[in-house]
Short mmCIF file of C-alpha atoms and ligand atoms in Angstrom, two decimals:
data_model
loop_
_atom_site.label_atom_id
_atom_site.label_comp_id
_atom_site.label_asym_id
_atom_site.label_seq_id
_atom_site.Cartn_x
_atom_site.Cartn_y
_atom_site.Cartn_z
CA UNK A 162 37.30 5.93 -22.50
CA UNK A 163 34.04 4.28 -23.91
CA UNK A 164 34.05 3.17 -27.65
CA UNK A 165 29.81 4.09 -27.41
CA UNK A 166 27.35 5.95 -25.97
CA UNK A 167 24.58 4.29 -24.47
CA UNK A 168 21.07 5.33 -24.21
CA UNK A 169 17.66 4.78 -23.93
CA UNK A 170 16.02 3.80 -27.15
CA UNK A 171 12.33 3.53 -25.42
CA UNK A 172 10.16 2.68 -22.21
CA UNK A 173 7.38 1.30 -21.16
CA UNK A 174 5.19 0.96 -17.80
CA UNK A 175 2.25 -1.00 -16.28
CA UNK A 176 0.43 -0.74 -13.29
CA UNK A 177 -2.15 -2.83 -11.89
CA UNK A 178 -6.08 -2.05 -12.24
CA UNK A 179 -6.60 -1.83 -8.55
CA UNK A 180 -6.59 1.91 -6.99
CA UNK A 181 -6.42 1.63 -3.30
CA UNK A 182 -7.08 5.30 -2.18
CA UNK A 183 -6.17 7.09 0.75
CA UNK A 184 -9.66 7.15 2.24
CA UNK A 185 -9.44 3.09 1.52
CA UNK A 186 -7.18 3.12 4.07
CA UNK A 187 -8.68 4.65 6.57
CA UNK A 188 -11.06 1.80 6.79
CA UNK A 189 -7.79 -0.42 7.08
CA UNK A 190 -5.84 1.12 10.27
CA UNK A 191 -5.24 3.94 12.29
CA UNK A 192 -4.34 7.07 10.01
CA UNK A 193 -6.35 9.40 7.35
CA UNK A 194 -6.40 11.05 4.33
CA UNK A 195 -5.01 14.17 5.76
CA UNK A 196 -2.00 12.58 7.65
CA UNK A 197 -1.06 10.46 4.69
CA UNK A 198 -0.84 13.21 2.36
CA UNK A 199 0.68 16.02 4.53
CA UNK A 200 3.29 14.03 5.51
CA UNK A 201 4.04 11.74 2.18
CA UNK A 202 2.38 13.36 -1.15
CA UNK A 203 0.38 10.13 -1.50
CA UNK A 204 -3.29 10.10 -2.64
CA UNK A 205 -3.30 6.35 -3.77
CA UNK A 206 -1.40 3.48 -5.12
CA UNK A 207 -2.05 0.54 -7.24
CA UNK A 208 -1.98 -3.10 -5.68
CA UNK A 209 -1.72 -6.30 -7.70
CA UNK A 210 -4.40 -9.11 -7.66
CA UNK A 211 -3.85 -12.27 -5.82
CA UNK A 212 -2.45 -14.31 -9.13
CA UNK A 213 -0.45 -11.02 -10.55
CA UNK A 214 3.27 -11.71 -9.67
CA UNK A 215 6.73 -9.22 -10.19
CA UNK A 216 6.93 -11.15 -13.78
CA UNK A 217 3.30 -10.57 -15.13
CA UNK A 218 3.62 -6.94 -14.40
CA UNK A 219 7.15 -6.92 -15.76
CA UNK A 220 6.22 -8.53 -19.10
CA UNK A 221 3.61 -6.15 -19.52
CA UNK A 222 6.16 -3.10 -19.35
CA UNK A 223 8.83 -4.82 -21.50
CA UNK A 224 6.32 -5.43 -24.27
CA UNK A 225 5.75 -1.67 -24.29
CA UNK A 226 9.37 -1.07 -24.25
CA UNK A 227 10.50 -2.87 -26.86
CA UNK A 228 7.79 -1.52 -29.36
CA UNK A 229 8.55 2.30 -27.99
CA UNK A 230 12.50 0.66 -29.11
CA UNK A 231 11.02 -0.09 -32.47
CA UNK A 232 12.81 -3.92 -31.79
CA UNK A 233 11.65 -7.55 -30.99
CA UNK A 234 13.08 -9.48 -28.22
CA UNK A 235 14.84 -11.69 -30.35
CA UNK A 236 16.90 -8.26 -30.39
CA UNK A 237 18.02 -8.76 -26.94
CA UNK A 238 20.90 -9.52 -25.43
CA UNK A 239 20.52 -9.19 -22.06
CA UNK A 240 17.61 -8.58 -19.73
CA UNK A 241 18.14 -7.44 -15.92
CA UNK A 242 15.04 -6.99 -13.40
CA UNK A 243 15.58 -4.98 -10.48
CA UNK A 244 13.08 -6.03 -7.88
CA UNK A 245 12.96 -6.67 -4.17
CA UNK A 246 9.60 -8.93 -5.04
CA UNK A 247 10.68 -11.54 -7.55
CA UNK A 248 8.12 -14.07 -8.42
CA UNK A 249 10.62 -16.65 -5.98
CA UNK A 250 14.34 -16.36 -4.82
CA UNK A 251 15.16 -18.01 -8.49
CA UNK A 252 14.96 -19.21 -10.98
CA UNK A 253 15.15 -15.14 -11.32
CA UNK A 254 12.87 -12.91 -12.77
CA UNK A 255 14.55 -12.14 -15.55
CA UNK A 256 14.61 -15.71 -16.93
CA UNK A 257 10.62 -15.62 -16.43
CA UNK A 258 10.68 -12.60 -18.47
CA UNK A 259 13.05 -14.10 -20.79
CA UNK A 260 11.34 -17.48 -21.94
CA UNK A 261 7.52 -15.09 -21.78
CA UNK A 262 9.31 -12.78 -24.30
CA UNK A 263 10.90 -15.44 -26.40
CA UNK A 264 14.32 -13.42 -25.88
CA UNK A 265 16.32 -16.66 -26.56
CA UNK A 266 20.03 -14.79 -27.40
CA UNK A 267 19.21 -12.88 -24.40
CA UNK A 268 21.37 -13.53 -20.83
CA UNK A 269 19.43 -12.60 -17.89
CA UNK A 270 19.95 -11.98 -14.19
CA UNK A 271 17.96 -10.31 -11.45
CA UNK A 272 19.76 -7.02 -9.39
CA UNK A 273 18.91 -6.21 -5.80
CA UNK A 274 19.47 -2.59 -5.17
CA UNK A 275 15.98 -2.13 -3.70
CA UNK A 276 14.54 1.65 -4.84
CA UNK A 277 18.15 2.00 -6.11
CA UNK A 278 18.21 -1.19 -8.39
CA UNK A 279 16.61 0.16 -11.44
CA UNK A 280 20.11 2.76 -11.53
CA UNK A 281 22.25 0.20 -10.75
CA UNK A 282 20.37 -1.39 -13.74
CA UNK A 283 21.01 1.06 -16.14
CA UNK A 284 24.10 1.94 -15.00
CA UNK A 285 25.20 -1.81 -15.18
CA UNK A 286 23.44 -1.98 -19.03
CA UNK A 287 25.76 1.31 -20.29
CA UNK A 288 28.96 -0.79 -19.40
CA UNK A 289 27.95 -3.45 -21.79
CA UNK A 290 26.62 -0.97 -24.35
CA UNK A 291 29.53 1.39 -23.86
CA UNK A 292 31.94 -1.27 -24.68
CA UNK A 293 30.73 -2.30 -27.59
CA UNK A 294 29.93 -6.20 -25.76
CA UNK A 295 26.22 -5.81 -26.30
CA UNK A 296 23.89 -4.04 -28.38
CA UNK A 297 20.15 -4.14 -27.05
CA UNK A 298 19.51 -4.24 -23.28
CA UNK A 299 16.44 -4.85 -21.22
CA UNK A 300 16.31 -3.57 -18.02
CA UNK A 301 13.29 -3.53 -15.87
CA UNK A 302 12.54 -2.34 -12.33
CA UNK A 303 8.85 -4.07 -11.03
CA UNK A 304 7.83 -4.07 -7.75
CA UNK A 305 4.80 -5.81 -5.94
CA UNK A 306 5.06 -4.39 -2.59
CA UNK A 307 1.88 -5.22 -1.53
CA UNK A 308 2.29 -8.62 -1.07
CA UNK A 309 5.25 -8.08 1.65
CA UNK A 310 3.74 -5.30 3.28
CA UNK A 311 1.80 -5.91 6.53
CA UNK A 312 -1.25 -4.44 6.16
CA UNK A 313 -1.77 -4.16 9.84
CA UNK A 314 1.49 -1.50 10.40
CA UNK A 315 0.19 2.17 9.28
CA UNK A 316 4.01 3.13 9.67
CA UNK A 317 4.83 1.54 6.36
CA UNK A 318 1.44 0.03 4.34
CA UNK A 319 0.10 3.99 3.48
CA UNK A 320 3.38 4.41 1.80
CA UNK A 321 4.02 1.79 -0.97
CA UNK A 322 2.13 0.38 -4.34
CA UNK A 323 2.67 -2.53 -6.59
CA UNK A 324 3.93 -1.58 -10.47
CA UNK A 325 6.65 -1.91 -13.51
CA UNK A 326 8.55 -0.04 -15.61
CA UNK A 327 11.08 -0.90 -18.29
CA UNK A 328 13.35 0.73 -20.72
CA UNK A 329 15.78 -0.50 -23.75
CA UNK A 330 18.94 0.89 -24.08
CA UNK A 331 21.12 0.77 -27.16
CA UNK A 332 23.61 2.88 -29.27
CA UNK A 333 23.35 6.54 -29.57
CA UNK A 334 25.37 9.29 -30.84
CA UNK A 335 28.13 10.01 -29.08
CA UNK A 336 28.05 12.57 -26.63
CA UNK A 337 24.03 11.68 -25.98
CA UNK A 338 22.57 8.89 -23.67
CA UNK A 339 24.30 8.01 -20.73
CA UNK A 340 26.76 11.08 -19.43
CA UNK A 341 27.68 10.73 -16.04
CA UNK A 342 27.00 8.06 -13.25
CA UNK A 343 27.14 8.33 -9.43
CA UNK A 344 26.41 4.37 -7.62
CA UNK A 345 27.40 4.04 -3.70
CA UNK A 346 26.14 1.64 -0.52
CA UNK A 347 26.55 1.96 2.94
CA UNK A 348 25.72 -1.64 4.34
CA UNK A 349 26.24 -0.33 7.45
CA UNK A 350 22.51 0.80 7.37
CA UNK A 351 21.28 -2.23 6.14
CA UNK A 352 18.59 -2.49 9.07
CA UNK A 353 16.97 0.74 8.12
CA UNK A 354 15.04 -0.81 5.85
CA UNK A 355 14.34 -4.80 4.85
CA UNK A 356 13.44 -7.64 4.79
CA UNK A 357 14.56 -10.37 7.63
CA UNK A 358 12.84 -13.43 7.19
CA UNK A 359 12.68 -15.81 4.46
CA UNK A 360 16.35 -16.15 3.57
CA UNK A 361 19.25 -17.69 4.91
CA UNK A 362 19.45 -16.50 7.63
CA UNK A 363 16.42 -16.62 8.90
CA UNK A 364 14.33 -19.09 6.66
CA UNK A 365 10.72 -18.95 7.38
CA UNK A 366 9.50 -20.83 10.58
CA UNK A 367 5.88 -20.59 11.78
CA UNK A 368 7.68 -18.93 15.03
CA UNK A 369 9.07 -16.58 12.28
CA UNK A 370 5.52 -15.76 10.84
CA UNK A 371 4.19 -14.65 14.33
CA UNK A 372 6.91 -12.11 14.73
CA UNK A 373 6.44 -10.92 11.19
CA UNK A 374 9.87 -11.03 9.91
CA UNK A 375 8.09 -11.82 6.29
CA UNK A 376 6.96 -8.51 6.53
CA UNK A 377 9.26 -5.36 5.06
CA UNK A 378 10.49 -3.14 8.06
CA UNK A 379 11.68 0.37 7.93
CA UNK A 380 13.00 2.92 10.25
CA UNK A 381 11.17 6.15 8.49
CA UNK A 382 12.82 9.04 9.84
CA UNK A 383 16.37 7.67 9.74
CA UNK A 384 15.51 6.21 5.99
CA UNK A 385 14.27 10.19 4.86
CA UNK A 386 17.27 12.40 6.85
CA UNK A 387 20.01 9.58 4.51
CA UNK A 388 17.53 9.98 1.65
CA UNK A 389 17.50 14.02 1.40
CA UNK A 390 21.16 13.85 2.10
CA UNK A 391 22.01 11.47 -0.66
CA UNK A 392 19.80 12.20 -3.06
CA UNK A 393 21.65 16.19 -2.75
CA UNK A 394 25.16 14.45 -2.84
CA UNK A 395 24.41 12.22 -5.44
CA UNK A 396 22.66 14.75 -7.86
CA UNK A 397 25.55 17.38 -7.37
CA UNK A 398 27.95 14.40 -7.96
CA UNK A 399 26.47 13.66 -11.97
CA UNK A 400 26.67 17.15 -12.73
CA UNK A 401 30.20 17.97 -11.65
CA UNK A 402 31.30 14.97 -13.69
CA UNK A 403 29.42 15.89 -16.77
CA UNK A 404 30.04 19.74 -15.86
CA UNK A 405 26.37 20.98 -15.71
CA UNK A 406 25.40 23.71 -13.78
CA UNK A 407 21.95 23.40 -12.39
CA UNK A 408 20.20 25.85 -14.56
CA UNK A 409 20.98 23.08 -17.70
CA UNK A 410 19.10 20.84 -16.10
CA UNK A 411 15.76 20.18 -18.27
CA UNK A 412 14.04 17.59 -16.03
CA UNK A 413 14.75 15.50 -12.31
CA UNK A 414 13.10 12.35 -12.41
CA UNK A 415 13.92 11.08 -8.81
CA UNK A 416 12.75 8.49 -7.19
CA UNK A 417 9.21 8.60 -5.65
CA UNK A 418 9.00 7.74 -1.86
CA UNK A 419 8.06 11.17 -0.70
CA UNK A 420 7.37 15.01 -1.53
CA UNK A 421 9.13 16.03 1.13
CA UNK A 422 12.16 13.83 0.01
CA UNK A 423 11.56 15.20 -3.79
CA UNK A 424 10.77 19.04 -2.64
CA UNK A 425 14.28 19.28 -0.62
CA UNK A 426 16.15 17.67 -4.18
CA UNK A 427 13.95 20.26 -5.83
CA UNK A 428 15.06 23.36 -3.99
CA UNK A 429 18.59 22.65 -3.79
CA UNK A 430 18.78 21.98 -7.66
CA UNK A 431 16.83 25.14 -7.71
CA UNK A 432 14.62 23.56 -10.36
CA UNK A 433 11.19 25.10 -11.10
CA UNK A 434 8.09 22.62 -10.48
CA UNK A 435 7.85 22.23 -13.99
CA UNK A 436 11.24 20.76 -14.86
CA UNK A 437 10.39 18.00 -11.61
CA UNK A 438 8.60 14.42 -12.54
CA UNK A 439 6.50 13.57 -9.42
CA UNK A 440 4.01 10.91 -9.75
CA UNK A 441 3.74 9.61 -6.33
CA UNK A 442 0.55 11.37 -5.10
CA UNK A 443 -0.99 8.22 -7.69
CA UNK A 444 1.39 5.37 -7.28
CA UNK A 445 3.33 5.68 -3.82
CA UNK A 446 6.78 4.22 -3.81
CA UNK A 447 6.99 1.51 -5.70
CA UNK A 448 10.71 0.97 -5.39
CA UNK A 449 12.61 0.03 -8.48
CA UNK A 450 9.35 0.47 -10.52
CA UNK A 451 9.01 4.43 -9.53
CA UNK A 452 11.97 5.98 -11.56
CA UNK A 453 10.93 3.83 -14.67
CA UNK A 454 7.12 4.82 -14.49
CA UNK A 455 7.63 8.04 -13.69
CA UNK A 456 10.24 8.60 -16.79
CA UNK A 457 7.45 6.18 -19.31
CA UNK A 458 4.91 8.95 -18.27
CA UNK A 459 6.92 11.71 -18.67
CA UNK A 460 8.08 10.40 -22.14
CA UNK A 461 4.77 9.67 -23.20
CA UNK A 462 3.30 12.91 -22.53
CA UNK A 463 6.02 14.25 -24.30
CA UNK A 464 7.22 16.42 -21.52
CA UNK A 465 10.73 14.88 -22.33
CA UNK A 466 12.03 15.38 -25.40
CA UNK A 467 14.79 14.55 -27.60
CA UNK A 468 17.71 16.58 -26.39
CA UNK A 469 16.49 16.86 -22.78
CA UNK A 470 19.11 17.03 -20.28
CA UNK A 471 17.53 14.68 -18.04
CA UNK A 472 18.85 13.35 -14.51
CA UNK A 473 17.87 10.23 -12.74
CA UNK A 474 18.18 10.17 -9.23
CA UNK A 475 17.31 7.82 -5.90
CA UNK A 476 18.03 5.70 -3.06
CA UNK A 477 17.06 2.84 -1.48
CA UNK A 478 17.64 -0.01 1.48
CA UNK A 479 21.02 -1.53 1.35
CA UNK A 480 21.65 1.15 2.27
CA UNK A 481 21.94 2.27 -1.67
CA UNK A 482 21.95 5.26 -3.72
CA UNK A 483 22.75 6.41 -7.64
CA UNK A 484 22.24 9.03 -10.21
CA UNK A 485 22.66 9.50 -13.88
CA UNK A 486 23.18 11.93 -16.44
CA UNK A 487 21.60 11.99 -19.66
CA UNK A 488 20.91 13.67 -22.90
CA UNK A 489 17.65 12.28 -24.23
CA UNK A 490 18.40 10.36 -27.71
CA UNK A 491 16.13 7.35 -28.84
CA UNK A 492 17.74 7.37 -31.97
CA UNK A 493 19.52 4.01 -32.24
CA UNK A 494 22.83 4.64 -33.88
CA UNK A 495 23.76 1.66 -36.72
CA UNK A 496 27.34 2.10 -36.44
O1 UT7 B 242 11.97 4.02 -0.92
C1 UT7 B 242 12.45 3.53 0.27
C2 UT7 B 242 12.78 4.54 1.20
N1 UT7 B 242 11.72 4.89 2.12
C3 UT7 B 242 11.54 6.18 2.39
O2 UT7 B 242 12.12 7.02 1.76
C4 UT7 B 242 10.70 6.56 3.55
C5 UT7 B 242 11.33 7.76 4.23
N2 UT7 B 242 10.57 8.19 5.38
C6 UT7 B 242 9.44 8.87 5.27
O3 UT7 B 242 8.94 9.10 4.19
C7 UT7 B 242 8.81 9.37 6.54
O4 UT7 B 242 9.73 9.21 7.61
C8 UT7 B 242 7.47 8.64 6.90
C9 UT7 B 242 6.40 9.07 5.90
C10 UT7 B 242 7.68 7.15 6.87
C11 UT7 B 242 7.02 9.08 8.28
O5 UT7 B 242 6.86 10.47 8.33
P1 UT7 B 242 7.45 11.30 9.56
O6 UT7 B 242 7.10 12.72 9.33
O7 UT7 B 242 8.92 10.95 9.64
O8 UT7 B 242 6.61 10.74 10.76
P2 UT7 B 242 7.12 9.98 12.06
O9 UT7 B 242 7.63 8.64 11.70
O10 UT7 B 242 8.00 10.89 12.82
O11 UT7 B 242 5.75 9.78 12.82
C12 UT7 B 242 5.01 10.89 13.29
C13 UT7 B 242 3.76 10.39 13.97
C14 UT7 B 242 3.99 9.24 14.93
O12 UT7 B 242 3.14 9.42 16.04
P3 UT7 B 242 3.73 9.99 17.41
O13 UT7 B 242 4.74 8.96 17.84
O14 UT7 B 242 4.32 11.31 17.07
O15 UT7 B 242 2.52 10.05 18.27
C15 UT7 B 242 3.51 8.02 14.15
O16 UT7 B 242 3.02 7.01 14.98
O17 UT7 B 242 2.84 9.90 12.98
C16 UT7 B 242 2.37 8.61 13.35
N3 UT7 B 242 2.08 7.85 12.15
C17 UT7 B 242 0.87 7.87 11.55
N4 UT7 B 242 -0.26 8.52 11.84
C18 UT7 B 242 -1.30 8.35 11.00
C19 UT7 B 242 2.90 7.05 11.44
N5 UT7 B 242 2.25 6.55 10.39
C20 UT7 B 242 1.00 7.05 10.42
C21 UT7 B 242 -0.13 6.90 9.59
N6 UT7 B 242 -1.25 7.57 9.92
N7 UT7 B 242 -0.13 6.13 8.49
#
């Protein structure tokens, strides 16, 4: 039994200037406007400039999240950045973040969850929160996906875009924020979708740059039939736990890799289009960053509003996958 409830006191997003379109594309490889949005929902994405790194979009977000939170960073406590793009493999991101912010009572540590690491993120922040340990979290999913994309492969460079979103979670009142969490892996389909070069095990040899391995690689179809069938599990799985039918549900925000993907969570929620956040036809997937832009938007637009029943929802390589429940508070509760 938790002592708190945690929630999100506000969010923030920021996406790079540059709009690559669809028709951009074209120019670039093999495919078309029609293919790419038939078959993903995509009409263009954003893509970072040569000097923009993970951190410079990240800051950008947290600075709008803590004023949405109404707090400075000397607020914080702790800052996690979920990101499969950190600036390098450390110092980490967060600790970038942390001395640009001037968070100096903050701890920080990067997550790796891929698409699923801004979840893991939150659900890792509630735990502190929850318990009473901490009372002002940062937690930030940025992604610049451009930069390990190969820009030669149509299978995978139509599909992803370069962005950050951030939130700040704090105290609410209890029986708001944070209601239910689902997190699970399957490592066994860790080859579905990575990364293989540049680490340990295979560190980066010229030999290694000819055969790409610095470049992300994805098995599509075997990534969207686990996608549809986790995101279903792991939706169902929040609302048992919280004991929500589907009709309470105010808004989905899932994560943004493709319609199809979204539109199969959609029907089997049996949520009207209205009460579904998509903003992939202008970003792509941007991994950790989608859930976290998509919800800033949403906020900011006012579509979700205080007392929402809101639930988060995605997947990602690892294999990965999570959901949350949540009645929208911002409220920050003293006590
Ligand atoms: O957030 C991380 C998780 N990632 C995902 O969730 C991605 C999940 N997967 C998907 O979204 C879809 O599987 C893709 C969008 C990646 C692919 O769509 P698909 O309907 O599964 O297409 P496919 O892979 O079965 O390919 C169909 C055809 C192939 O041609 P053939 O072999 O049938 O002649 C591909 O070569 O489409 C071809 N193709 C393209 N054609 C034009 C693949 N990419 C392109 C392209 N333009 N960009």
């Amino acid at each position: 039994m938790s002592h708190f409830a945690a929630g999100i006191l506000g969010t923030g997003s920021y996406v790079p200037d540059k709009v690559l379109t669809n028709f951009d594309l074209e120019k670039m490889v093999e495919t078309s406007d029609e293919w790419i949005r038939t078959r993903t929902g995509i009409e263009e994405r954003r893509i970072a400039s040569e000097d923009q790194a993970a951190s410079d979009l990240a800051y950008e977000a947290a600075k709008r999240a803590l004023e949405a939170a109404k707090i400075t960073a000397e607020d914080l406590d702790l800052i996690i950045v979920a990101t499969v793009t950190p600036d390098m493999a450390f110092p980490s991101t967060a600790c970038i973040i942390q001395d640009r912010l001037g968070a100096k009572k903050a701890a920080a540590y990067d997550t790796s969850a891929a698409c699923a690491g801004f979840l893991y993120g939150i659900v890792q922040a509630s735990q502190f929160i929850q318990t009473g340990v901490y009372r002002h979290v940062l937690i930030i999913g940025v992604e610049v996906l451009s930069k390990i994309v190969n820009w030669k492969d149509r299978n995978t460079c139509v599909l992803f875009g370069d962005g950050a979103g951030a939130v700040v979670m704090g105290r609410v009142a209890p029986g708001s924020g944070v209601r239910s969490f689902t997190l699970g892996a399957d490592g066994s389909g860790g080859s579905l979708l990575c990364l293989p070069g540049g680490g340990s095990r295979k560190p980066l040899t010229e030999e290694g740059i000819h055969q790409g391995l610095h470049y992300l690689s994805m098995a599509g179809n075997e990534v969207f039939k686990f996608a549809v069938r986790v995101m279903n599990t792991s939706a169902d799985e929040v609302l048992r736990k919280i004991g929500w039918e589907k009709e309470d549900v105010d808004f989905l925000v899932p994560h943004q890799a493709n319609i199809r993907i979204i539109e199969a969570a959609r029907e089997r929620l049996n949520l009207p289009l209205e009460k579904v956040v998509v903003n992939l036809n202008r970003y792509g997937n941007m991994s950790s960053a989608s859930i976290p832009v998509a919800l800033d938007e949403a906020v900011r637009s006012g579509r979700i509003y205080e007392g929402a029943r809101v639930i988060l929802v995605g997947f990602g390589g690892g294999l990965t996958w999570g959901a949350t429940s949540m009645i929208w508070d911002t409220k920050e509760q003293e006590e």
